[in-house]
Amino acid sequence: MVSLAMLRGYASRATLCENRDMEHPGIRRIKEGYRCFSEGDCDGFVREFADDAVWHVRGDTPLAGDKVGREEILEFLRSLAQDTHGSFMIEVHDVLANDLHTVVLAHTTVNRDEGTYTADEVHVFCTKGGRITEAWGFTSDPGGRGKFWF
């Protein structure tokens, strides 16, 4: 049974969650990075990374492997834009963060001569000292991604 006091407590918590003025710095950092990427400013996104950051790319595509350091991460992001003729689009659905992690729930659409790849994705970023230190991307369609990038 749910009491009125329980409902009032829930409503108070829900109100706090709706206060956008209390947005976590990790959320602001990632939103800014994704905005930069969407505008073709890969350098702007990479500024949020630590010098020795690692971006882990899973799978068996030519993109797979660890990208170590800002320069390799920048090269990786630029290659995504180049290989897709600027069609790589990420629609961010939600960004969740605490002091150690920021998680992006997104939908990705990419067009190439070979066709279109579209999937839901989760991007996980580890942070330390206000910088991104590690990143992973997980797709809802790893098989489709593998076929698309070959």
Short mmCIF file of C-alpha atoms in Angstrom, two decimals:
data_model
loop_
_atom_site.label_atom_id
_atom_site.label_comp_id
_atom_site.label_asym_id
_atom_site.label_seq_id
_atom_site.Cartn_x
_atom_site.Cartn_y
_atom_site.Cartn_z
CA MET A 1 0.00 0.00 0.00
CA VAL A 2 1.25 3.48 -0.87
CA SER A 3 0.66 6.23 1.67
CA LEU A 4 0.16 9.92 0.99
CA ALA A 5 3.43 10.66 2.81
CA MET A 6 5.26 8.30 0.44
CA LEU A 7 3.73 10.04 -2.57
CA ARG A 8 4.73 13.45 -1.22
CA GLY A 9 8.30 12.21 -0.77
CA TYR A 10 8.32 10.87 -4.32
CA ALA A 11 6.99 14.16 -5.67
CA SER A 12 9.74 16.07 -3.86
CA ARG A 13 12.43 13.86 -5.37
CA ALA A 14 10.87 14.16 -8.81
CA THR A 15 10.89 17.95 -8.53
CA LEU A 16 14.58 17.92 -7.64
CA CYS A 17 15.34 15.75 -10.66
CA GLU A 18 13.60 18.25 -12.93
CA ASN A 19 15.76 21.18 -11.77
CA ARG A 20 18.09 21.67 -14.75
CA ASP A 21 20.09 24.33 -12.89
CA MET A 22 21.68 21.49 -10.95
CA GLU A 23 23.08 19.79 -14.05
CA HIS A 24 26.18 17.72 -13.29
CA PRO A 25 29.45 19.07 -14.78
CA GLY A 26 29.96 15.72 -16.55
CA ILE A 27 26.70 16.25 -18.41
CA ARG A 28 27.69 19.76 -19.46
CA ARG A 29 31.13 18.50 -20.57
CA ILE A 30 29.69 15.73 -22.75
CA LYS A 31 26.92 17.88 -24.22
CA GLU A 32 29.54 20.43 -25.24
CA GLY A 33 31.72 17.69 -26.75
CA TYR A 34 28.87 16.20 -28.76
CA ARG A 35 27.84 19.68 -29.92
CA CYS A 36 31.40 20.27 -31.16
CA PHE A 37 31.45 16.90 -32.95
CA SER A 38 28.07 17.57 -34.60
CA GLU A 39 29.46 20.86 -35.94
CA GLY A 40 32.55 19.16 -37.35
CA ASP A 41 34.81 20.45 -34.57
CA CYS A 42 36.55 17.23 -33.53
CA ASP A 43 39.27 19.27 -31.82
CA GLY A 44 36.63 20.84 -29.57
CA PHE A 45 35.44 17.42 -28.44
CA VAL A 46 38.96 16.09 -27.87
CA ARG A 47 39.79 19.08 -25.62
CA GLU A 48 37.64 17.36 -22.99
CA PHE A 49 40.02 14.35 -22.91
CA ALA A 50 43.09 13.84 -20.74
CA ASP A 51 46.43 13.72 -22.60
CA ASP A 52 46.70 9.95 -22.00
CA ALA A 53 43.01 9.09 -22.48
CA VAL A 54 42.03 5.80 -24.14
CA TRP A 55 39.02 5.28 -26.42
CA HIS A 56 38.24 1.55 -26.66
CA VAL A 57 36.60 0.46 -29.91
CA ARG A 58 35.25 -3.08 -29.73
CA GLY A 59 34.54 -5.43 -32.58
CA ASP A 60 36.26 -6.81 -35.65
CA THR A 61 36.01 -3.83 -37.97
CA PRO A 62 38.87 -1.71 -39.30
CA LEU A 63 37.89 0.81 -36.59
CA ALA A 64 38.47 -1.65 -33.72
CA GLY A 65 41.25 -1.22 -31.22
CA ASP A 66 42.36 1.18 -28.52
CA LYS A 67 42.93 4.79 -29.51
CA VAL A 68 45.53 6.05 -27.01
CA GLY A 69 46.08 9.75 -26.37
CA ARG A 70 44.36 12.85 -27.67
CA GLU A 71 46.02 12.70 -31.10
CA GLU A 72 44.88 9.11 -31.84
CA ILE A 73 41.39 9.90 -30.55
CA LEU A 74 41.28 13.00 -32.73
CA GLU A 75 42.44 11.00 -35.76
CA PHE A 76 39.75 8.37 -35.03
CA LEU A 77 36.97 10.98 -34.82
CA ARG A 78 38.15 12.71 -37.98
CA SER A 79 38.21 9.38 -39.82
CA LEU A 80 34.57 8.77 -38.82
CA ALA A 81 33.63 12.09 -40.35
CA GLN A 82 35.74 11.57 -43.49
CA ASP A 83 34.73 7.96 -44.16
CA THR A 84 31.07 8.90 -43.95
CA HIS A 85 31.36 12.14 -45.92
CA GLY A 86 30.11 14.05 -42.87
CA SER A 87 26.95 11.96 -42.52
CA PHE A 88 27.82 10.49 -39.10
CA MET A 89 24.95 11.71 -36.91
CA ILE A 90 24.38 11.06 -33.22
CA GLU A 91 20.98 11.85 -31.75
CA VAL A 92 21.49 12.06 -27.99
CA HIS A 93 18.50 10.77 -26.03
CA ASP A 94 19.87 11.17 -22.52
CA VAL A 95 23.06 11.87 -20.60
CA LEU A 96 23.60 10.49 -17.10
CA ALA A 97 26.54 11.37 -14.88
CA ASN A 98 28.19 11.09 -11.51
CA ASP A 99 31.69 12.17 -10.48
CA LEU A 100 33.34 9.13 -12.12
CA HIS A 101 31.23 8.27 -15.16
CA THR A 102 29.12 9.90 -17.83
CA VAL A 103 26.82 7.73 -19.93
CA VAL A 104 25.21 8.78 -23.20
CA LEU A 105 22.15 7.00 -24.58
CA ALA A 106 21.99 7.79 -28.28
CA HIS A 107 20.83 6.78 -31.73
CA THR A 108 23.44 6.77 -34.49
CA THR A 109 22.81 7.06 -38.22
CA VAL A 110 25.61 6.82 -40.77
CA ASN A 111 25.42 6.90 -44.56
CA ARG A 112 28.04 5.62 -46.96
CA ASP A 113 28.00 4.48 -50.57
CA GLU A 114 27.38 0.93 -49.32
CA GLY A 115 24.20 1.90 -47.47
CA THR A 116 22.95 3.16 -44.14
CA TYR A 117 23.80 1.96 -40.64
CA THR A 118 21.48 2.91 -37.82
CA ALA A 119 21.52 1.67 -34.23
CA ASP A 120 20.93 2.59 -30.63
CA GLU A 121 24.18 3.06 -28.76
CA VAL A 122 25.54 3.56 -25.27
CA HIS A 123 28.71 5.60 -24.83
CA VAL A 124 30.48 5.37 -21.47
CA PHE A 125 33.07 7.93 -20.38
CA CYS A 126 35.27 7.71 -17.26
CA THR A 127 36.39 11.02 -15.82
CA LYS A 128 39.08 12.13 -13.42
CA GLY A 129 40.04 15.67 -12.52
CA GLY A 130 37.49 17.14 -14.90
CA ARG A 131 38.88 15.28 -17.94
CA ILE A 132 37.72 12.19 -19.82
CA THR A 133 40.22 9.38 -19.21
CA GLU A 134 38.52 6.44 -20.95
CA ALA A 135 35.66 5.90 -23.37
CA TRP A 136 33.71 2.92 -24.74
CA GLY A 137 30.93 2.66 -27.28
CA PHE A 138 28.38 -0.16 -27.34
CA THR A 139 25.93 -0.71 -30.19
CA SER A 140 22.61 -2.52 -30.39
CA ASP A 141 23.66 -3.95 -33.78
CA PRO A 142 27.29 -5.14 -33.69
CA GLY A 143 26.74 -7.43 -36.69
CA GLY A 144 25.33 -4.60 -38.77
CA ARG A 145 28.18 -2.33 -37.75
CA GLY A 146 30.69 -4.99 -38.77
CA LYS A 147 29.12 -5.40 -42.21
CA PHE A 148 28.82 -1.65 -42.69
CA TRP A 149 32.45 -0.79 -41.96
CA PHE A 150 33.93 -3.56 -44.15
#
